[in-house]
Tab-separated table of N, CA and C in Angstrom:
chain	number	residue	atom	x	y	z
C	1	MET	N	21.054	-29.218	27.457
C	1	MET	CA	20.408	-27.926	27.306
C	1	MET	C	21.216	-26.861	28.054
C	2	PHE	N	21.402	-25.708	27.452
C	2	PHE	CA	22.173	-24.610	28.030
C	2	PHE	C	21.366	-23.922	29.123
C	3	ARG	N	21.993	-23.699	30.256
C	3	ARG	CA	21.335	-23.037	31.374
C	3	ARG	C	21.848	-21.608	31.492
C	4	GLN	N	20.938	-20.659	31.506
C	4	GLN	CA	21.323	-19.259	31.604
C	4	GLN	C	21.789	-18.930	33.018
C	5	LEU	N	22.778	-18.049	33.098
C	5	LEU	CA	23.242	-17.563	34.392
C	5	LEU	C	22.500	-16.264	34.697
C	6	THR	N	21.809	-16.252	35.809
C	6	THR	CA	21.074	-15.067	36.233
C	6	THR	C	21.706	-14.548	37.510
C	7	ARG	N	21.993	-13.242	37.530
C	7	ARG	CA	22.625	-12.597	38.682
C	7	ARG	C	21.737	-11.448	39.146
C	8	LEU	N	21.566	-11.366	40.455
C	8	LEU	CA	20.824	-10.269	41.051
C	8	LEU	C	21.759	-9.549	42.018
C	9	THR	N	22.077	-8.317	41.692
C	9	THR	CA	22.969	-7.487	42.501
C	9	THR	C	22.127	-6.465	43.257
C	10	LEU	N	22.309	-6.433	44.567
C	10	LEU	CA	21.555	-5.502	45.407
C	10	LEU	C	22.455	-4.519	46.147
C	11	PHE	N	23.754	-4.808	46.206
C	11	PHE	CA	24.700	-3.895	46.847
C	11	PHE	C	25.247	-2.923	45.806
C	12	GLY	N	25.271	-1.646	46.163
C	12	GLY	CA	25.811	-0.632	45.260
C	12	GLY	C	24.800	-0.120	44.261
C	13	ARG	N	23.924	-1.003	43.793
C	13	ARG	CA	22.862	-0.654	42.847
C	13	ARG	C	22.010	-1.897	42.648
C	14	PHE	N	20.818	-1.715	42.130
C	14	PHE	CA	20.007	-2.866	41.733
C	14	PHE	C	20.382	-3.208	40.303
C	15	GLN	N	20.687	-4.469	40.070
C	15	GLN	CA	20.943	-4.902	38.693
C	15	GLN	C	20.578	-6.372	38.551
C	16	LEU	N	19.805	-6.658	37.525
C	16	LEU	CA	19.423	-8.018	37.185
C	16	LEU	C	20.042	-8.331	35.835
C	17	GLU	N	20.783	-9.439	35.767
C	17	GLU	CA	21.451	-9.836	34.519
C	17	GLU	C	21.131	-11.282	34.187
C	18	ARG	N	20.998	-11.554	32.893
C	18	ARG	CA	20.923	-12.930	32.397
C	18	ARG	C	21.962	-13.052	31.301
C	19	ASP	N	22.875	-13.974	31.509
C	19	ASP	CA	23.977	-14.199	30.571
C	19	ASP	C	24.711	-12.914	30.221
C	20	GLY	N	24.939	-12.077	31.228
C	20	GLY	CA	25.704	-10.851	31.038
C	20	GLY	C	24.910	-9.686	30.490
C	21	LEU	N	23.658	-9.905	30.125
C	21	LEU	CA	22.824	-8.817	29.611
C	21	LEU	C	21.966	-8.258	30.739
C	22	VAL	N	21.979	-6.948	30.886
C	22	VAL	CA	21.181	-6.304	31.923
C	22	VAL	C	19.709	-6.366	31.521
C	23	ILE	N	18.897	-6.816	32.455
C	23	ILE	CA	17.454	-6.901	32.240
C	23	ILE	C	16.807	-5.743	32.984
C	24	ALA	N	16.132	-4.887	32.252
C	24	ALA	CA	15.455	-3.746	32.867
C	24	ALA	C	14.046	-4.158	33.277
C	25	LEU	N	13.718	-3.889	34.512
C	25	LEU	CA	12.353	-4.103	34.975
C	25	LEU	C	11.581	-2.804	34.759
C	26	PRO	N	10.256	-2.891	34.618
C	26	PRO	CA	9.506	-1.707	34.197
C	26	PRO	C	9.457	-0.555	35.193
C	27	THR	N	9.540	-0.859	36.489
C	27	THR	CA	9.444	0.220	37.483
C	27	THR	C	10.384	-0.046	38.653
C	28	ARG	N	10.654	0.997	39.403
C	28	ARG	CA	11.471	0.844	40.622
C	28	ARG	C	10.740	-0.004	41.658
C	29	LYS	N	9.427	0.095	41.675
C	29	LYS	CA	8.672	-0.720	42.629
C	29	LYS	C	8.780	-2.203	42.273
C	30	THR	N	8.833	-2.514	40.998
C	30	THR	CA	9.019	-3.908	40.591
C	30	THR	C	10.402	-4.385	41.018
C	31	GLU	N	11.405	-3.539	40.868
C	31	GLU	CA	12.752	-3.872	41.344
C	31	GLU	C	12.737	-4.097	42.858
C	32	ALA	N	12.101	-3.195	43.576
C	32	ALA	CA	12.054	-3.308	45.038
C	32	ALA	C	11.307	-4.568	45.464
C	33	LEU	N	10.251	-4.911	44.752
C	33	LEU	CA	9.500	-6.133	45.056
C	33	LEU	C	10.388	-7.359	44.899
C	34	LEU	N	11.135	-7.425	43.806
C	34	LEU	CA	12.043	-8.554	43.593
C	34	LEU	C	13.099	-8.603	44.696
C	35	ALA	N	13.674	-7.467	45.023
C	35	ALA	CA	14.689	-7.423	46.082
C	35	ALA	C	14.102	-7.888	47.411
C	36	TYR	N	12.919	-7.420	47.733
C	36	TYR	CA	12.273	-7.814	48.988
C	36	TYR	C	12.077	-9.323	49.043
C	37	LEU	N	11.543	-9.890	47.980
C	37	LEU	CA	11.301	-11.335	47.955
C	37	LEU	C	12.608	-12.112	48.059
C	38	ALA	N	13.655	-11.632	47.384
C	38	ALA	CA	14.948	-12.328	47.417
C	38	ALA	C	15.593	-12.254	48.799
C	39	LEU	N	15.382	-11.153	49.501
C	39	LEU	CA	16.013	-10.951	50.809
C	39	LEU	C	15.206	-11.508	51.980
C	40	HIS	N	13.953	-11.809	51.746
C	40	HIS	CA	13.066	-12.290	52.814
C	40	HIS	C	12.524	-13.661	52.438
C	41	PRO	N	13.208	-14.711	52.856
C	41	PRO	CA	12.774	-16.070	52.499
C	41	PRO	C	11.358	-16.366	52.999
C	42	GLY	N	10.709	-17.241	52.289
C	42	GLY	CA	9.374	-17.676	52.684
C	42	GLY	C	8.284	-16.993	51.886
C	43	PHE	N	7.077	-17.473	52.124
C	43	PHE	CA	5.918	-16.924	51.423
C	43	PHE	C	5.440	-15.649	52.102
C	44	HIS	N	4.999	-14.705	51.279
C	44	HIS	CA	4.464	-13.431	51.751
C	44	HIS	C	3.085	-13.258	51.139
C	45	SER	N	2.146	-12.844	51.952
C	45	SER	CA	0.784	-12.703	51.438
C	45	SER	C	0.748	-11.605	50.379
C	46	ARG	N	-0.069	-11.845	49.380
C	46	ARG	CA	-0.237	-10.844	48.322
C	46	ARG	C	-0.769	-9.538	48.908
C	47	GLU	N	-1.649	-9.671	49.889
C	47	GLU	CA	-2.221	-8.492	50.533
C	47	GLU	C	-1.122	-7.652	51.193
C	48	LYS	N	-0.215	-8.311	51.912
C	48	LYS	CA	0.883	-7.602	52.581
C	48	LYS	C	1.805	-6.941	51.557
C	49	LEU	N	2.157	-7.666	50.494
C	49	LEU	CA	3.047	-7.110	49.470
C	49	LEU	C	2.401	-5.922	48.768
C	50	ALA	N	1.126	-6.039	48.445
C	50	ALA	CA	0.425	-4.930	47.787
C	50	ALA	C	0.438	-3.692	48.679
C	51	ALA	N	0.176	-3.881	49.964
C	51	ALA	CA	0.168	-2.746	50.894
C	51	ALA	C	1.567	-2.169	51.086
C	52	LEU	N	2.573	-3.037	51.139
C	52	LEU	CA	3.944	-2.589	51.365
C	52	LEU	C	4.470	-1.750	50.201
C	53	PHE	N	4.183	-2.172	48.975
C	53	PHE	CA	4.757	-1.491	47.809
C	53	PHE	C	3.826	-0.480	47.152
C	54	TRP	N	2.537	-0.645	47.327
C	54	TRP	CA	1.580	0.269	46.713
C	54	TRP	C	0.589	0.768	47.754
C	55	GLY	N	1.090	1.069	48.935
C	55	GLY	CA	0.240	1.511	50.034
C	55	GLY	C	-0.340	2.897	49.850
C	56	ASP	N	0.134	3.617	48.850
C	56	ASP	CA	-0.327	4.981	48.624
C	56	ASP	C	-1.559	5.047	47.722
C	57	VAL	N	-2.090	3.881	47.317
C	57	VAL	CA	-3.287	3.835	46.474
C	57	VAL	C	-4.315	2.922	47.142
C	58	SER	N	-5.486	2.836	46.564
C	58	SER	CA	-6.532	1.991	47.147
C	58	SER	C	-6.098	0.525	47.141
C	59	ASP	N	-6.727	-0.277	47.994
C	59	ASP	CA	-6.397	-1.706	48.060
C	59	ASP	C	-6.570	-2.376	46.703
C	60	ALA	N	-7.640	-2.041	46.005
C	60	ALA	CA	-7.893	-2.650	44.693
C	60	ALA	C	-6.792	-2.269	43.704
C	61	GLN	N	-6.395	-1.008	43.699
C	61	GLN	CA	-5.315	-0.564	42.807
C	61	GLN	C	-3.992	-1.218	43.189
C	62	ALA	N	-3.739	-1.355	44.480
C	62	ALA	CA	-2.496	-1.974	44.950
C	62	ALA	C	-2.425	-3.428	44.502
C	63	ARG	N	-3.521	-4.163	44.660
C	63	ARG	CA	-3.538	-5.567	44.216
C	63	ARG	C	-3.361	-5.660	42.705
C	64	ALA	N	-3.976	-4.740	41.966
C	64	ALA	CA	-3.828	-4.726	40.505
C	64	ALA	C	-2.379	-4.426	40.117
C	65	SER	N	-1.731	-3.525	40.824
C	65	SER	CA	-0.325	-3.205	40.537
C	65	SER	C	0.574	-4.400	40.818
C	66	LEU	N	0.301	-5.113	41.893
C	66	LEU	CA	1.070	-6.325	42.192
C	66	LEU	C	0.867	-7.362	41.091
C	67	ARG	N	-0.386	-7.574	40.686
C	67	ARG	CA	-0.658	-8.526	39.592
C	67	ARG	C	0.057	-8.108	38.314
C	68	ALA	N	0.130	-6.812	38.052
C	68	ALA	CA	0.793	-6.320	36.842
C	68	ALA	C	2.305	-6.499	36.915
C	69	ALA	N	2.878	-6.448	38.108
C	69	ALA	CA	4.335	-6.581	38.258
C	69	ALA	C	4.803	-8.020	38.078
C	70	LEU	N	3.985	-8.976	38.441
C	70	LEU	CA	4.419	-10.377	38.430
C	70	LEU	C	4.805	-10.909	37.051
C	71	PRO	N	4.067	-10.621	35.976
C	71	PRO	CA	4.500	-11.146	34.670
C	71	PRO	C	5.876	-10.639	34.237
C	72	SER	N	6.193	-9.388	34.543
C	72	SER	CA	7.520	-8.878	34.158
C	72	SER	C	8.615	-9.570	34.960
C	73	LEU	N	8.337	-9.898	36.224
C	73	LEU	CA	9.319	-10.641	37.022
C	73	LEU	C	9.476	-12.061	36.494
C	74	ARG	N	8.365	-12.708	36.183
C	74	ARG	CA	8.441	-14.081	35.657
C	74	ARG	C	9.221	-14.124	34.345
C	75	LYS	N	9.013	-13.118	33.507
C	75	LYS	CA	9.710	-13.069	32.212
C	75	LYS	C	11.211	-12.845	32.406
C	76	ALA	N	11.576	-12.052	33.397
C	76	ALA	CA	12.982	-11.697	33.614
C	76	ALA	C	13.773	-12.784	34.333
C	77	LEU	N	13.086	-13.639	35.077
C	77	LEU	CA	13.752	-14.638	35.920
C	77	LEU	C	13.656	-16.030	35.310
C	78	PRO	N	14.537	-16.929	35.732
C	78	PRO	CA	14.413	-18.317	35.285
C	78	PRO	C	13.058	-18.894	35.721
C	79	PRO	N	12.566	-19.883	34.979
C	79	PRO	CA	11.283	-20.492	35.350
C	79	PRO	C	11.307	-20.978	36.801
C	80	ASP	N	10.191	-20.881	37.440
C	80	ASP	CA	9.983	-21.373	38.806
C	80	ASP	C	10.792	-20.631	39.867
C	81	THR	N	11.337	-19.464	39.539
C	81	THR	CA	12.023	-18.671	40.561
C	81	THR	C	11.008	-18.109	41.544
C	82	LEU	N	9.888	-17.657	41.008
C	82	LEU	CA	8.819	-17.161	41.870
C	82	LEU	C	7.839	-18.289	42.127
C	83	LEU	N	7.613	-18.551	43.383
C	83	LEU	CA	6.630	-19.550	43.787
C	83	LEU	C	5.370	-18.788	44.173
C	84	THR	N	4.265	-19.139	43.556
C	84	THR	CA	3.042	-18.396	43.814
C	84	THR	C	1.892	-19.334	44.146
C	85	SER	N	1.029	-18.822	44.974
C	85	SER	CA	-0.245	-19.470	45.239
C	85	SER	C	-1.300	-18.382	45.069
C	86	ARG	N	-2.507	-18.746	45.299
C	86	ARG	CA	-3.584	-17.766	45.148
C	86	ARG	C	-3.380	-16.583	46.097
C	87	ASP	N	-2.819	-16.867	47.273
C	87	ASP	CA	-2.732	-15.843	48.311
C	87	ASP	C	-1.327	-15.364	48.653
C	88	ALA	N	-0.291	-16.030	48.127
C	88	ALA	CA	1.068	-15.703	48.581
C	88	ALA	C	2.094	-15.860	47.462
C	89	ILE	N	3.253	-15.248	47.685
C	89	ILE	CA	4.360	-15.254	46.721
C	89	ILE	C	5.659	-15.458	47.488
C	90	ALA	N	6.584	-16.219	46.890
C	90	ALA	CA	7.910	-16.415	47.489
C	90	ALA	C	8.953	-16.465	46.388
C	91	PHE	N	10.171	-16.138	46.752
C	91	PHE	CA	11.343	-16.300	45.893
C	91	PHE	C	11.952	-17.638	46.281
C	92	ASP	N	12.084	-18.546	45.331
C	92	ASP	CA	12.611	-19.877	45.625
C	92	ASP	C	14.096	-19.769	45.959
C	93	PRO	N	14.490	-20.094	47.198
C	93	PRO	CA	15.906	-19.990	47.563
C	93	PRO	C	16.788	-20.975	46.796
C	94	ASP	N	16.184	-21.979	46.188
C	94	ASP	CA	16.940	-22.947	45.394
C	94	ASP	C	16.947	-22.608	43.909
C	95	ALA	N	16.395	-21.465	43.546
C	95	ALA	CA	16.365	-21.059	42.139
C	95	ALA	C	17.785	-20.827	41.639
C	96	SER	N	17.947	-20.932	40.348
C	96	SER	CA	19.278	-20.756	39.757
C	96	SER	C	19.564	-19.272	39.527
C	97	VAL	N	19.524	-18.512	40.612
C	97	VAL	CA	19.813	-17.079	40.579
C	97	VAL	C	20.933	-16.818	41.574
C	98	TRP	N	22.039	-16.246	41.081
C	98	TRP	CA	23.133	-15.844	41.957
C	98	TRP	C	22.733	-14.515	42.581
C	99	LEU	N	22.811	-14.427	43.903
C	99	LEU	CA	22.420	-13.227	44.632
C	99	LEU	C	23.606	-12.746	45.450
C	100	ASP	N	24.028	-11.499	45.232
C	100	ASP	CA	25.216	-11.000	45.929
C	100	ASP	C	25.059	-11.040	47.445
C	101	ALA	N	23.867	-10.807	47.958
C	101	ALA	CA	23.662	-10.836	49.409
C	101	ALA	C	23.893	-12.237	49.971
C	102	VAL	N	23.466	-13.252	49.255
C	102	VAL	CA	23.696	-14.631	49.699
C	102	VAL	C	25.179	-14.964	49.598
C	103	ALA	N	25.810	-14.571	48.496
C	103	ALA	CA	27.241	-14.838	48.320
C	103	ALA	C	28.055	-14.165	49.421
C	104	LEU	N	27.692	-12.940	49.783
C	104	LEU	CA	28.412	-12.237	50.844
C	104	LEU	C	28.162	-12.896	52.198
C	105	GLN	N	26.939	-13.301	52.454
C	105	GLN	CA	26.627	-13.972	53.724
C	105	GLN	C	27.467	-15.237	53.870
C	106	VAL	N	27.597	-16.002	52.802
C	106	VAL	CA	28.425	-17.215	52.819
C	106	VAL	C	29.890	-16.842	53.041
C	107	ALA	N	30.362	-15.816	52.326
C	107	ALA	CA	31.761	-15.391	52.450
C	107	ALA	C	32.084	-14.915	53.860
C	108	MET	N	31.111	-14.336	54.540
C	108	MET	CA	31.347	-13.792	55.877
C	108	MET	C	31.516	-14.873	56.940
C	109	ALA	N	31.341	-16.123	56.568
C	109	ALA	CA	31.592	-17.223	57.507
C	109	ALA	C	33.085	-17.494	57.656
C	110	ALA	N	33.888	-16.888	56.795
C	110	ALA	CA	35.346	-17.051	56.826
C	110	ALA	C	35.980	-15.670	56.977
C	111	PRO	N	37.271	-15.623	57.290
C	111	PRO	CA	37.948	-14.324	57.345
C	111	PRO	C	37.861	-13.608	55.994
C	112	PRO	N	37.826	-12.284	56.018
C	112	PRO	CA	37.663	-11.535	54.775
C	112	PRO	C	38.861	-11.657	53.838
C	113	THR	N	38.550	-11.717	52.568
C	113	THR	CA	39.550	-11.628	51.506
C	113	THR	C	39.145	-10.445	50.632
C	114	LEU	N	40.062	-9.983	49.793
C	114	LEU	CA	39.716	-8.878	48.894
C	114	LEU	C	38.559	-9.257	47.986
C	115	GLU	N	38.594	-10.481	47.472
C	115	GLU	CA	37.532	-10.938	46.572
C	115	GLU	C	36.183	-10.969	47.287
C	116	ALA	N	36.166	-11.495	48.505
C	116	ALA	CA	34.917	-11.564	49.265
C	116	ALA	C	34.430	-10.169	49.643
C	117	ALA	N	35.340	-9.306	50.065
C	117	ALA	CA	34.957	-7.948	50.452
C	117	ALA	C	34.393	-7.175	49.269
C	118	ALA	N	34.845	-7.487	48.060
C	118	ALA	CA	34.359	-6.805	46.858
C	118	ALA	C	32.887	-7.098	46.585
C	119	LEU	N	32.353	-8.148	47.183
C	119	LEU	CA	30.926	-8.432	47.021
C	119	LEU	C	30.076	-7.302	47.592
C	120	TYR	N	30.606	-6.628	48.610
C	120	TYR	CA	29.907	-5.474	49.175
C	120	TYR	C	30.359	-4.249	48.387
C	121	SER	N	29.690	-4.008	47.279
C	121	SER	CA	30.106	-2.940	46.372
C	121	SER	C	29.426	-1.611	46.681
C	122	GLY	N	28.790	-1.522	47.812
C	122	GLY	CA	28.109	-0.305	48.230
C	122	GLY	C	26.917	-0.669	49.088
C	123	ASP	N	26.212	0.332	49.545
C	123	ASP	CA	25.061	0.090	50.405
C	123	ASP	C	24.005	-0.754	49.703
C	124	LEU	N	23.225	-1.436	50.492
C	124	LEU	CA	22.114	-2.231	49.989
C	124	LEU	C	21.069	-1.307	49.373
C	125	LEU	N	20.747	-1.553	48.109
C	125	LEU	CA	19.709	-0.794	47.394
C	125	LEU	C	19.771	0.700	47.697
C	126	PRO	N	20.874	1.353	47.344
C	126	PRO	CA	21.054	2.750	47.744
C	126	PRO	C	20.025	3.716	47.158
C	127	ASP	N	19.353	3.336	46.087
C	127	ASP	CA	18.348	4.217	45.485
C	127	ASP	C	16.940	3.941	45.993
C	128	CYS	N	16.814	3.034	46.946
C	128	CYS	CA	15.508	2.669	47.496
C	128	CYS	C	15.393	3.241	48.908
C	129	TYR	N	14.333	3.968	49.153
C	129	TYR	CA	14.135	4.594	50.463
C	129	TYR	C	12.879	4.080	51.159
C	130	ASP	N	12.405	2.916	50.735
C	130	ASP	CA	11.240	2.309	51.376
C	130	ASP	C	11.579	1.966	52.826
C	131	ASP	N	10.577	2.029	53.675
C	131	ASP	CA	10.784	1.767	55.105
C	131	ASP	C	11.383	0.394	55.377
C	132	TRP	N	11.024	-0.603	54.589
C	132	TRP	CA	11.502	-1.961	54.864
C	132	TRP	C	12.998	-2.108	54.624
C	133	VAL	N	13.571	-1.298	53.720
C	133	VAL	CA	14.976	-1.486	53.362
C	133	VAL	C	15.928	-0.762	54.315
C	134	LEU	N	15.489	0.286	54.954
C	134	LEU	CA	16.392	1.095	55.776
C	134	LEU	C	17.035	0.303	56.913
C	135	PRO	N	16.284	-0.461	57.713
C	135	PRO	CA	16.950	-1.249	58.760
C	135	PRO	C	17.849	-2.348	58.200
C	136	LEU	N	17.476	-2.909	57.067
C	136	LEU	CA	18.338	-3.923	56.440
C	136	LEU	C	19.651	-3.313	55.977
C	137	ARG	N	19.567	-2.124	55.390
C	137	ARG	CA	20.775	-1.444	54.917
C	137	ARG	C	21.727	-1.200	56.086
C	138	THR	N	21.188	-0.696	57.184
C	138	THR	CA	22.005	-0.439	58.371
C	138	THR	C	22.590	-1.728	58.927
C	139	ALA	N	21.786	-2.773	58.988
C	139	ALA	CA	22.267	-4.061	59.510
C	139	ALA	C	23.406	-4.604	58.655
C	140	TRP	N	23.285	-4.507	57.339
C	140	TRP	CA	24.366	-4.975	56.463
C	140	TRP	C	25.627	-4.133	56.654
C	141	GLN	N	25.468	-2.825	56.765
C	141	GLN	CA	26.635	-1.967	56.996
C	141	GLN	C	27.369	-2.412	58.256
C	142	GLU	N	26.620	-2.615	59.327
C	142	GLU	CA	27.228	-3.001	60.605
C	142	GLU	C	27.881	-4.376	60.525
C	143	LYS	N	27.214	-5.339	59.881
C	143	LYS	CA	27.785	-6.691	59.758
C	143	LYS	C	29.069	-6.681	58.944
C	144	VAL	N	29.059	-5.935	57.851
C	144	VAL	CA	30.244	-5.906	56.985
C	144	VAL	C	31.407	-5.228	57.689
C	145	VAL	N	31.159	-4.115	58.368
C	145	VAL	CA	32.236	-3.427	59.093
C	145	VAL	C	32.815	-4.348	60.163
C	146	ALA	N	31.959	-5.020	60.923
C	146	ALA	CA	32.441	-5.938	61.966
C	146	ALA	C	33.260	-7.068	61.356
C	147	TRP	N	32.802	-7.603	60.243
C	147	TRP	CA	33.515	-8.691	59.559
C	147	TRP	C	34.888	-8.228	59.072
C	148	LEU	N	34.930	-7.035	58.475
C	148	LEU	CA	36.208	-6.516	57.976
C	148	LEU	C	37.168	-6.226	59.129
C	149	TRP	N	36.658	-5.702	60.247
C	149	TRP	CA	37.512	-5.451	61.409
C	149	TRP	C	38.029	-6.752	61.997
C	150	GLN	N	37.216	-7.774	61.953
C	150	GLN	CA	37.630	-9.085	62.461
C	150	GLN	C	38.864	-9.588	61.705
C	151	GLY	N	38.934	-9.257	60.433
C	151	GLY	CA	40.064	-9.720	59.625
C	151	GLY	C	41.258	-8.785	59.655
C	152	ALA	N	41.098	-7.614	60.282
C	152	ALA	CA	42.199	-6.634	60.298
C	152	ALA	C	43.288	-7.025	61.279
């Protein structure tokens, strides 16, 4: 059976691809939710995720928005990428999804090469200004600069 290649790019821009075709998610919040789950291993309570991404609406509306986002993520991703329970959601770190942040983290264990440095194609989620992403963006900038200087 043919296995699709799924790629999630978070540096430089958000992009989700399956077999080279760009998959559009319905909203920026759905994109941010996927990025958050991919970057933060482990289970996250539905209540926390609803508040984090839809904190500007009532709790009931936030939970409904989270429930509405999940089917589009499941459709866009390989089966079993999202692990869900009644109360929590996780991105399976063993899922067959190539993630640029993971690839760069692995590459940073060795001296930099042009190919490895190209994985950092720009800031982390540059179009996302949510509070959770700002410290991560800064941390990645600092780690990458230190890594590149180490190889200079």
